[in-house]
PDB file of C-alpha atoms in Angstrom:
ATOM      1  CA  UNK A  93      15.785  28.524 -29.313  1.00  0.00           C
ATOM      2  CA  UNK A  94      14.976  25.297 -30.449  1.00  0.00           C
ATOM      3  CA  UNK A  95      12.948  22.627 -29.502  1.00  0.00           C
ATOM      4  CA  UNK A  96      14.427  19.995 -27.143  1.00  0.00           C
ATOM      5  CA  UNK A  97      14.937  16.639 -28.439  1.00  0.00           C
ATOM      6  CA  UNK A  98      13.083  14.732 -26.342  1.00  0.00           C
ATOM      7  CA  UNK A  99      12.772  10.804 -26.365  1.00  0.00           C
ATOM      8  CA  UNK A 100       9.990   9.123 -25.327  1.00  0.00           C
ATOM      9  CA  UNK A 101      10.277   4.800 -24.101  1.00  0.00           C
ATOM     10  CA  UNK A 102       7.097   3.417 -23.562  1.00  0.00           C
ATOM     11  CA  UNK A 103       5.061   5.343 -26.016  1.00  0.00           C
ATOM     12  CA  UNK A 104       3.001   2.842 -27.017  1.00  0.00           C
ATOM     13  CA  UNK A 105       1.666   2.597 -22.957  1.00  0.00           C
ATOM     14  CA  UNK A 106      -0.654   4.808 -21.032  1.00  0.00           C
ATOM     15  CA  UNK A 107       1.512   7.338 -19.903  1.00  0.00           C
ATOM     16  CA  UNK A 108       3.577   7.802 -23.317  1.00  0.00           C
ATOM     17  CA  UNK A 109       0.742   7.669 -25.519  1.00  0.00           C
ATOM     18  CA  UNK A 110      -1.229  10.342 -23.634  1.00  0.00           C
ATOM     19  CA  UNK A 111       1.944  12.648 -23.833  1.00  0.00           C
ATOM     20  CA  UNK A 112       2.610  12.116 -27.387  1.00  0.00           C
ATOM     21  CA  UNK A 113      -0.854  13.480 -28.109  1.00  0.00           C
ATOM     22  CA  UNK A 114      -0.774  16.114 -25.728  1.00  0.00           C
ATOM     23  CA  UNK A 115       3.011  17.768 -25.347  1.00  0.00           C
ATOM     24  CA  UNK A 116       3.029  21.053 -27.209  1.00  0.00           C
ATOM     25  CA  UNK A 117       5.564  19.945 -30.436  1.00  0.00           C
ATOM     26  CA  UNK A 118       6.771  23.851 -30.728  1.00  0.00           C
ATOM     27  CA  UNK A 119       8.032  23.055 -27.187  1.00  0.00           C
ATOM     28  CA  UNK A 120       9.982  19.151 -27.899  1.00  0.00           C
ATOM     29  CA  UNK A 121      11.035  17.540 -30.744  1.00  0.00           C
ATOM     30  CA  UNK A 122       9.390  14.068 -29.879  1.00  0.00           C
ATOM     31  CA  UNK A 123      10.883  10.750 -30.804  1.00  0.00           C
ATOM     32  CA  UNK A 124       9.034   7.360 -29.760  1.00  0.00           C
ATOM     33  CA  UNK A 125      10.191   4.665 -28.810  1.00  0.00           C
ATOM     34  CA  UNK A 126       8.684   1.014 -27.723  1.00  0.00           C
ATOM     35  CA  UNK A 127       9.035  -2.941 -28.145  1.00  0.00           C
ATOM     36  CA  UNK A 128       5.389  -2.388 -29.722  1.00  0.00           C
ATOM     37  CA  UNK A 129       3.615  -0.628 -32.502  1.00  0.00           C
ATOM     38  CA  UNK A 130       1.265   2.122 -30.941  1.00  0.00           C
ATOM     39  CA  UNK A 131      -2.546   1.753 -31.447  1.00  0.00           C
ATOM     40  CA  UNK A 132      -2.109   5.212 -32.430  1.00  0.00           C
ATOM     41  CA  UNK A 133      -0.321   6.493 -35.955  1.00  0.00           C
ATOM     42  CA  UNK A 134       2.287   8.474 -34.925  1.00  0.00           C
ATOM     43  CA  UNK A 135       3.396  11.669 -36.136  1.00  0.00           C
ATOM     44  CA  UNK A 136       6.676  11.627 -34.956  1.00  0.00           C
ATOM     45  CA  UNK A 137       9.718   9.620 -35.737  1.00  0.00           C
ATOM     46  CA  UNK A 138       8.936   5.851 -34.251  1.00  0.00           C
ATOM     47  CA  UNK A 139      11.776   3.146 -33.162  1.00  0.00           C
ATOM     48  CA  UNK A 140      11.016  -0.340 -32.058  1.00  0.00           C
ATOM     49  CA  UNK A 141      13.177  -0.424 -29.014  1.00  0.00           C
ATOM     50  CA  UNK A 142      13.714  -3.848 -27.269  1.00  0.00           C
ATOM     51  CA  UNK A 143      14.920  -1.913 -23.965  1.00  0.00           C
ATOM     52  CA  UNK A 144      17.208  -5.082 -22.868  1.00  0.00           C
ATOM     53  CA  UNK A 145      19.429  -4.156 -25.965  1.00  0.00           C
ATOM     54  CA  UNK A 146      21.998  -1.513 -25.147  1.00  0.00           C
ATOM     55  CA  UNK A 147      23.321  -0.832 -28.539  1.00  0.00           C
ATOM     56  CA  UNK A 148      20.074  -0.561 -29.722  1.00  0.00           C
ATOM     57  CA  UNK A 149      18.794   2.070 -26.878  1.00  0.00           C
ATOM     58  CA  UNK A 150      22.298   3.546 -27.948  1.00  0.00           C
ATOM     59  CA  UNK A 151      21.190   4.213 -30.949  1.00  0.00           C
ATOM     60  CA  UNK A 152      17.749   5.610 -30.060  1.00  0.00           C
ATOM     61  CA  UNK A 153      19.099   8.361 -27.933  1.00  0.00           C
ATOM     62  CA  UNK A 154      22.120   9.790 -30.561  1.00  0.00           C
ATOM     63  CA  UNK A 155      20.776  13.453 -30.694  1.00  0.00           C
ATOM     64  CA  UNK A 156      18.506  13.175 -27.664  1.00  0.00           C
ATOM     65  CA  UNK A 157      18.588  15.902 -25.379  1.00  0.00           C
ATOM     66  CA  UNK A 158      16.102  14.177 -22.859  1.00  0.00           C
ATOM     67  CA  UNK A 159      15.152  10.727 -22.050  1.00  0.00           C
ATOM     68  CA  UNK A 160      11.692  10.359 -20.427  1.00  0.00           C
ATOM     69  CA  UNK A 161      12.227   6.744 -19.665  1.00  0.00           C
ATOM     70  CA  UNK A 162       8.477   4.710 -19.013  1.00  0.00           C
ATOM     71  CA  UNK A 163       8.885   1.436 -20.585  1.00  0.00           C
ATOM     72  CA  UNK A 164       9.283  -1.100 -17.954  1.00  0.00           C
ATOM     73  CA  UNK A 165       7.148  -4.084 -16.728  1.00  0.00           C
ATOM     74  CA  UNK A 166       3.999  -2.519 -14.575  1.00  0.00           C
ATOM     75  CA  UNK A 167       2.812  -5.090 -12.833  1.00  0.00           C
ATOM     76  CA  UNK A 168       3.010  -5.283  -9.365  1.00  0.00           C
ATOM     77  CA  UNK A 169       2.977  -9.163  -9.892  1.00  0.00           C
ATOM     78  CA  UNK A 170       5.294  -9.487 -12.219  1.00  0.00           C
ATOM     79  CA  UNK A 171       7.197 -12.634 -12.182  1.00  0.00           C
ATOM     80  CA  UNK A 172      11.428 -11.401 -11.830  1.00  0.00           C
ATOM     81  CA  UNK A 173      11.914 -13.704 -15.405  1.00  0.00           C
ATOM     82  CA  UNK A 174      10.223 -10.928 -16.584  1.00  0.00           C
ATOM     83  CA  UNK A 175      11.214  -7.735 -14.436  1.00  0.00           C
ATOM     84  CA  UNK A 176      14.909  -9.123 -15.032  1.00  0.00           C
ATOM     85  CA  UNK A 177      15.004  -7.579 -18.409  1.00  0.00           C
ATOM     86  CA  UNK A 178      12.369  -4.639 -18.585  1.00  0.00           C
ATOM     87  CA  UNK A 179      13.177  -3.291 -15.158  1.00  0.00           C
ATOM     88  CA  UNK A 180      16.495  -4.151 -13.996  1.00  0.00           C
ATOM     89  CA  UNK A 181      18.809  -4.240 -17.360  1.00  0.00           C
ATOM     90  CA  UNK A 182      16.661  -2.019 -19.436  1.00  0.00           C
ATOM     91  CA  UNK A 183      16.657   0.653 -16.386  1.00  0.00           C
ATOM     92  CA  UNK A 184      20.567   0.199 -16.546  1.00  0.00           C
ATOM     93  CA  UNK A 185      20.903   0.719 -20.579  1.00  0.00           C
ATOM     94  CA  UNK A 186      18.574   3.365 -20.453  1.00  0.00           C
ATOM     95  CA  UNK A 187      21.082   5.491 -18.212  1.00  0.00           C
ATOM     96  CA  UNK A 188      23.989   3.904 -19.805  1.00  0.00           C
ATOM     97  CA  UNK A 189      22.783   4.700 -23.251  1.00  0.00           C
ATOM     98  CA  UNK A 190      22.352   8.190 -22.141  1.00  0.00           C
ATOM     99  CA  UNK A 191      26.031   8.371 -21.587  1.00  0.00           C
ATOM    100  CA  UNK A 192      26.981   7.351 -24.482  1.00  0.00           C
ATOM    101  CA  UNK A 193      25.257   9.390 -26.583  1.00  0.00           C
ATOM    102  CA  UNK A 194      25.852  12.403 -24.680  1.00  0.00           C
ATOM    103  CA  UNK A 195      22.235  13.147 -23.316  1.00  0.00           C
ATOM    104  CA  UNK A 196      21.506  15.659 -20.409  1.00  0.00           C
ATOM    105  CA  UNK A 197      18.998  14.352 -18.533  1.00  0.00           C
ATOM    106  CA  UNK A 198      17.321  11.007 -17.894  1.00  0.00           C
ATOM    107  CA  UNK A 199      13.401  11.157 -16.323  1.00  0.00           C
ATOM    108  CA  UNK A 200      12.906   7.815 -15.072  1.00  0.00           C
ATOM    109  CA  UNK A 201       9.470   6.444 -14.067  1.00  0.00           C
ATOM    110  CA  UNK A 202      10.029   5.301 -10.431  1.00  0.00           C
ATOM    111  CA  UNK A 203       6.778   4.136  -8.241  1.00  0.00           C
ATOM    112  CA  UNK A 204       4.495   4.688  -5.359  1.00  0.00           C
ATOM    113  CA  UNK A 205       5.814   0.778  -5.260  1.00  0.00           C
ATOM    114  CA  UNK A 206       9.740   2.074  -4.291  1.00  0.00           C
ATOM    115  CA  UNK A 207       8.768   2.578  -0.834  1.00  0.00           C
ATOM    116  CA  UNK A 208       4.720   0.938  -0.424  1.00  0.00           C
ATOM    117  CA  UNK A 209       6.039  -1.204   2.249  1.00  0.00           C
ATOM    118  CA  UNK A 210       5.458   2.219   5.162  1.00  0.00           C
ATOM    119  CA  UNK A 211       2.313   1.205   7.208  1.00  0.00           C
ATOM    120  CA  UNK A 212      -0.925   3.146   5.297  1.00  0.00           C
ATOM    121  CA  UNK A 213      -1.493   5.815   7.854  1.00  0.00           C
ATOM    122  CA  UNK A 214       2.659   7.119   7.011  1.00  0.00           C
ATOM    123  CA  UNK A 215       2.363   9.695   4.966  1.00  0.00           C
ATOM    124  CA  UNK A 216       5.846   9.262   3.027  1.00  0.00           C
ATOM    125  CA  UNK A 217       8.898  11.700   2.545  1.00  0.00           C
ATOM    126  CA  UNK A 218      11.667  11.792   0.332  1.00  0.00           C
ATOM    127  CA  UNK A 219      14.055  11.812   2.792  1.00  0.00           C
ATOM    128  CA  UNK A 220      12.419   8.374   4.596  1.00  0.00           C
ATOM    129  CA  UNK A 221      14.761   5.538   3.408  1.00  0.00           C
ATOM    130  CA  UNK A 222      12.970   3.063   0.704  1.00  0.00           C
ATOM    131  CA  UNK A 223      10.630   0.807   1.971  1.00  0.00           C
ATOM    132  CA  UNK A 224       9.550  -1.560  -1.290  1.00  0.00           C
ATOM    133  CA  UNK A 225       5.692  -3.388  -1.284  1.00  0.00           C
ATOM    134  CA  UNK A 226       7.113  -5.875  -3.932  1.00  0.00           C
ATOM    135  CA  UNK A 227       9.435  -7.479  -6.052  1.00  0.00           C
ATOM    136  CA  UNK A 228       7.951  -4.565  -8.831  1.00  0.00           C
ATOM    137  CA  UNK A 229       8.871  -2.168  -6.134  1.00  0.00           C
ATOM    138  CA  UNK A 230      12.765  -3.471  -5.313  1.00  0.00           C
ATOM    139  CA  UNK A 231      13.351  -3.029  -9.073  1.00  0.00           C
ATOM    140  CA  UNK A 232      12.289   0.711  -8.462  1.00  0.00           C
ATOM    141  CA  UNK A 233      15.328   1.238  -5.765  1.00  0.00           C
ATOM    142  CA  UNK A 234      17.242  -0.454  -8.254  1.00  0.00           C
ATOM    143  CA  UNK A 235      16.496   2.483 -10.750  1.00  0.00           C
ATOM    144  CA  UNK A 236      16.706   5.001  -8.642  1.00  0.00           C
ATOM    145  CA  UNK A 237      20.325   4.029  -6.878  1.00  0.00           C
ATOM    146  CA  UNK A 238      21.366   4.131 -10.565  1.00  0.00           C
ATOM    147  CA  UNK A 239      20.653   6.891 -11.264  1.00  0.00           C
ATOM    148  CA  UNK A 240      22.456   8.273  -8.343  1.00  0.00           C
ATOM    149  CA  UNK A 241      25.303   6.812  -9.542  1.00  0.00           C
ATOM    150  CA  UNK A 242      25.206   8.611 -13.064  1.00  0.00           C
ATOM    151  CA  UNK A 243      24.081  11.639 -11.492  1.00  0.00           C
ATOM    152  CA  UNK A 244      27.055  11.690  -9.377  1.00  0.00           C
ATOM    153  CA  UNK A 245      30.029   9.969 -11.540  1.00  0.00           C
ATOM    154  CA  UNK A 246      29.202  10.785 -15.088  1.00  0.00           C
ATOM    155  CA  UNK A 247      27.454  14.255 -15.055  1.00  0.00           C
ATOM    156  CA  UNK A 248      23.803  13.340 -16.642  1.00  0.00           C
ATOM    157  CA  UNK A 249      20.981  14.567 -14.580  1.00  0.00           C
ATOM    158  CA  UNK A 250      18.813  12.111 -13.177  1.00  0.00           C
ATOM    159  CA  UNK A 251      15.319  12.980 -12.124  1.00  0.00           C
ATOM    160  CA  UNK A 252      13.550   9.687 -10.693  1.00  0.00           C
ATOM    161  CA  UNK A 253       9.448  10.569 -10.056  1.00  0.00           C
ATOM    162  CA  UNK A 254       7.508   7.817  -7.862  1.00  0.00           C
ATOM    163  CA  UNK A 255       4.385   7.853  -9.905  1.00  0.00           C
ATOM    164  CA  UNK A 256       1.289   7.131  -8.058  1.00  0.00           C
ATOM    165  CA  UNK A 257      -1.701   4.993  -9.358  1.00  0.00           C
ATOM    166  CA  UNK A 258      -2.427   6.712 -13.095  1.00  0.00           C
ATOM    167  CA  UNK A 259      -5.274   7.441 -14.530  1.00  0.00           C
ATOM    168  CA  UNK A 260      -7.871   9.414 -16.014  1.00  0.00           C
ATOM    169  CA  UNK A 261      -9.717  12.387 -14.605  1.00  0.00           C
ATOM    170  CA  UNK A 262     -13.199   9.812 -14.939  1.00  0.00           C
ATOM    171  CA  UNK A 263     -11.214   6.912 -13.755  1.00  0.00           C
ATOM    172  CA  UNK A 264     -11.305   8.450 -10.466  1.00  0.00           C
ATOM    173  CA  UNK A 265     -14.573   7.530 -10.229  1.00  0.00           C
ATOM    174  CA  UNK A 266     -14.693   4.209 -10.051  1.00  0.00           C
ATOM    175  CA  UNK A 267     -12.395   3.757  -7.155  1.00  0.00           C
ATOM    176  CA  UNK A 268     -13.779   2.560  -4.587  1.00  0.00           C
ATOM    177  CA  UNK A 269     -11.640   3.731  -1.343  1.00  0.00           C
ATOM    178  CA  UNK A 270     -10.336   6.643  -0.044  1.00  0.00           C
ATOM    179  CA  UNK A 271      -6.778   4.721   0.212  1.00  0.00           C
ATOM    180  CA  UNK A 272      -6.754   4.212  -3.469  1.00  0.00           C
ATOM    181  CA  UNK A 273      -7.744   8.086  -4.123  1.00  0.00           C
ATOM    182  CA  UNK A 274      -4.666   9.028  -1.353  1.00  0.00           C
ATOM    183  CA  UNK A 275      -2.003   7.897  -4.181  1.00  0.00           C
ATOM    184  CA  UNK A 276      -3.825   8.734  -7.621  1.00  0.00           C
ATOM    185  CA  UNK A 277      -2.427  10.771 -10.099  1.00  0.00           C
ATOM    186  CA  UNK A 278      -4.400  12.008 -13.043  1.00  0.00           C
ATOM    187  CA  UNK A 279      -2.931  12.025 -16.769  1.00  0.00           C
ATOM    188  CA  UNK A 280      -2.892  15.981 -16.892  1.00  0.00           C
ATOM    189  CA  UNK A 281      -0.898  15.893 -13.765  1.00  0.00           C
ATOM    190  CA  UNK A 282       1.490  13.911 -14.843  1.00  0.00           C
ATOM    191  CA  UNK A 283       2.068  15.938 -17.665  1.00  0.00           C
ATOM    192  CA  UNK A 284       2.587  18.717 -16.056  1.00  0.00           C
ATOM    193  CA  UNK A 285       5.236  16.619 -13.642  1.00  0.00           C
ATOM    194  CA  UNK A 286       7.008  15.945 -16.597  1.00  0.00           C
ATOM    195  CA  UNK A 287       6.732  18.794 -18.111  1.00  0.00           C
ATOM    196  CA  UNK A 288       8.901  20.406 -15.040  1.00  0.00           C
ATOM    197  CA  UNK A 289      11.429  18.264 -15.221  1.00  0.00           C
ATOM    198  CA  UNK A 290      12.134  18.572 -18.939  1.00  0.00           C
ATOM    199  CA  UNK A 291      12.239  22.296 -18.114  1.00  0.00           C
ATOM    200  CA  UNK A 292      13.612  21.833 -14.802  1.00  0.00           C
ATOM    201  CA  UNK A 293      17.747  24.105 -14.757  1.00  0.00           C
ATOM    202  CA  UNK A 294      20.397  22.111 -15.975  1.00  0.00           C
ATOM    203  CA  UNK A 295      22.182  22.346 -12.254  1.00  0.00           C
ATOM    204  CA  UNK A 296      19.654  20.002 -11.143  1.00  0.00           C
ATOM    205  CA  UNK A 297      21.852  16.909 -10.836  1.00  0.00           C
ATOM    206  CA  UNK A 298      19.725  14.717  -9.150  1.00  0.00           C
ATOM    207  CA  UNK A 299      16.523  14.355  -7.256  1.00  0.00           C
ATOM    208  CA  UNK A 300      13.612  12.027  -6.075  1.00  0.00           C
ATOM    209  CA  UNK A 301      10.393  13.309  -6.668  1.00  0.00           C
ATOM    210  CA  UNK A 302       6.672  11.606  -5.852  1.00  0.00           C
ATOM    211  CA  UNK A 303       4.221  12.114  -8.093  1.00  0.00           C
ATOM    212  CA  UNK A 304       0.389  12.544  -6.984  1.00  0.00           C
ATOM    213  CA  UNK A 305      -2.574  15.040  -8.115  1.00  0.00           C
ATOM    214  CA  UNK A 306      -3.419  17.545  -5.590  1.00  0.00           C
ATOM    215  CA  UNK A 307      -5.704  14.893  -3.248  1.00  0.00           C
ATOM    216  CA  UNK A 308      -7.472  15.982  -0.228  1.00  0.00           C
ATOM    217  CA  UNK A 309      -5.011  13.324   1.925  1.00  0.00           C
ATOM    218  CA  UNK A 310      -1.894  12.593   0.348  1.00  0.00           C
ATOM    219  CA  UNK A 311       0.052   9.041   0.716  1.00  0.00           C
ATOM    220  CA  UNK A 312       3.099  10.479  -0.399  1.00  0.00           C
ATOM    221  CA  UNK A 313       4.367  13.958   0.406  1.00  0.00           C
ATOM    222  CA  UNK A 314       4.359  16.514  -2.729  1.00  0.00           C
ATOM    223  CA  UNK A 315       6.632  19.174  -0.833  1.00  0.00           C
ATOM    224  CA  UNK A 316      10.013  18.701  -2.821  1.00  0.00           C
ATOM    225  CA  UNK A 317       8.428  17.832  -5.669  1.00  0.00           C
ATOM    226  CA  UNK A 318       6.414  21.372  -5.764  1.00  0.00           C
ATOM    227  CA  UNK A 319       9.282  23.686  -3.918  1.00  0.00           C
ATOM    228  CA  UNK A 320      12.171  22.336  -6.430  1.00  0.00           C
ATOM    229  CA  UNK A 321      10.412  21.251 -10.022  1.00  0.00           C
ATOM    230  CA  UNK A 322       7.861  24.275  -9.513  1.00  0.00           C
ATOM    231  CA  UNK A 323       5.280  21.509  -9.848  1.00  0.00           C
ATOM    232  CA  UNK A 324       1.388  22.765  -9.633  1.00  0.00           C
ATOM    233  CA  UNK A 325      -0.502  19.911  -9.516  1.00  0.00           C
ATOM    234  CA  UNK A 326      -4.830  20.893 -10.821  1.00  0.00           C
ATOM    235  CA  UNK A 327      -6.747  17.894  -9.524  1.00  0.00           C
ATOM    236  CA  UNK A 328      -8.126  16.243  -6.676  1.00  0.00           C
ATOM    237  CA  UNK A 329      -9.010  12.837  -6.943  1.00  0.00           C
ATOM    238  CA  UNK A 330     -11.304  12.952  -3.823  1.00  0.00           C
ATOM    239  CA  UNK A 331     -13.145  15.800  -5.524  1.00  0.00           C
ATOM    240  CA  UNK A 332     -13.168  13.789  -8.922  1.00  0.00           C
ATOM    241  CA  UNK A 333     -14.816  10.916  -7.313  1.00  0.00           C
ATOM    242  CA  UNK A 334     -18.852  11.544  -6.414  1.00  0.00           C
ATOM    243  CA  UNK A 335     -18.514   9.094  -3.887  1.00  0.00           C
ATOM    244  CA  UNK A 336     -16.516  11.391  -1.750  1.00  0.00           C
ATOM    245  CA  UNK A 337     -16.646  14.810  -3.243  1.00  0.00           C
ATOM    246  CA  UNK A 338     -19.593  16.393  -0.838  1.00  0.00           C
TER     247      UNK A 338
END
């Protein structure tokens, strides 16, 4: 069988640059995409994607069999001059782009942020309506009630995962509160996350996921996200931290 096409927005960030260096390549055929240059040299085919620019995502995802969608603005500050284009119209051409070139499945990087607004001792479900912390976060619901809409009227599969706070396994370490360790989410973990949904059965139309590392106390609940990806999340940010591993 071979490998699945797999493009990758936002490589030159965080997330996408740890996954181009650690996704097995006998698995996906990577292609990278960003409105950047990576610090990195990469190995793999590289656009420079301005997101806003449908023709141009268009083009980036003729052949694609998956579309692991991360470029956005992250900033929970973000003025909406600047979450206009990267999260609101560049959310909407990455599905729409999809379409048109025939992909089956859009990943889309949703956030914590989607529904932050629940008091901090409500654990959060799937099935608890949205509740956005932010402007950032309202621009997630956007996303995700697009999807939807794809998912249900033009037959591409639309997985939306509510990342968490990312970071590395050491990184852990330096926070400070047990509220910040409830909703962090190590690199490895996510790659495993994503890994399940690029593997995840084609009949899987649609689904909200939240995405956390195994912590001690959860801020959002893992249950769907482990019962229907098969996600098996390894770390523990509690136990990563020495402030509150004993």
């Amino acid at each position: 069988m071979p490998a699945k096409k797999v493009l990758i927005t936002g490589a030159a960030g965080g997330i996408g640059s740890y996954l181009v260096h650690n996704l097995p390549a006998v698995q996906y055929d990577l292609v990278l995409a960003d409105i950047r240059q990576p610090d990195y040299e990469p190995s793999q085919p590289f656009i420079e994607l301005d997101i806003a620019n449908l023709d141009q995502f268009t083009a980036a995802c003729e052949g694609v069999d998956t579309v692991v969608h991360l470029a956005a603005d992250p900033r929970t500050t973000a003025p909406w001059e600047s979450l206009l284009p990267a999260n609101v119209i560049g959310v909407y051409n990455a599905f729409e782009a999809a379409r048109r070139a025939g992909c089956k499945r859009v990943i889309y990087a949703s956030s914590i942020n989607a529904s932050s607004g629940y008091p901090v001792d409500v654990q959060i479900r799937t099935d608890m309506p949205t509740h956005p912390g932010n402007l950032y976060g309202a621009t997630k619901v956007w996303g995700e009630a697009v999807a939807q809409v794809y998912a249900d009227h033009h037959n591409v599969s639309c997985l939306c995962l509510r990342f968490g706070w990312v970071g590395s396994r050491d990184d852990a370490d330096k926070l400070t509160t047990q509220r910040a360790l409830s909703i962090y989410i190590t690199f490895e973990d996510i790659q495993r996350l994503i890994v399940a949904c690029i593997d995840a059965p084609d009949d899987l139309k649609f689904g909200i996921f939240h995405g956390l590392s195994d912590n001690l106390y959860k801020r959002m609940d893992l249950t769907d996200t482990c019962a229907i990806l098969g996600y098996e999340p390894q770390d523990d940010a509690f136990e990563l931290s020495k402030q509150f591993s004993d």
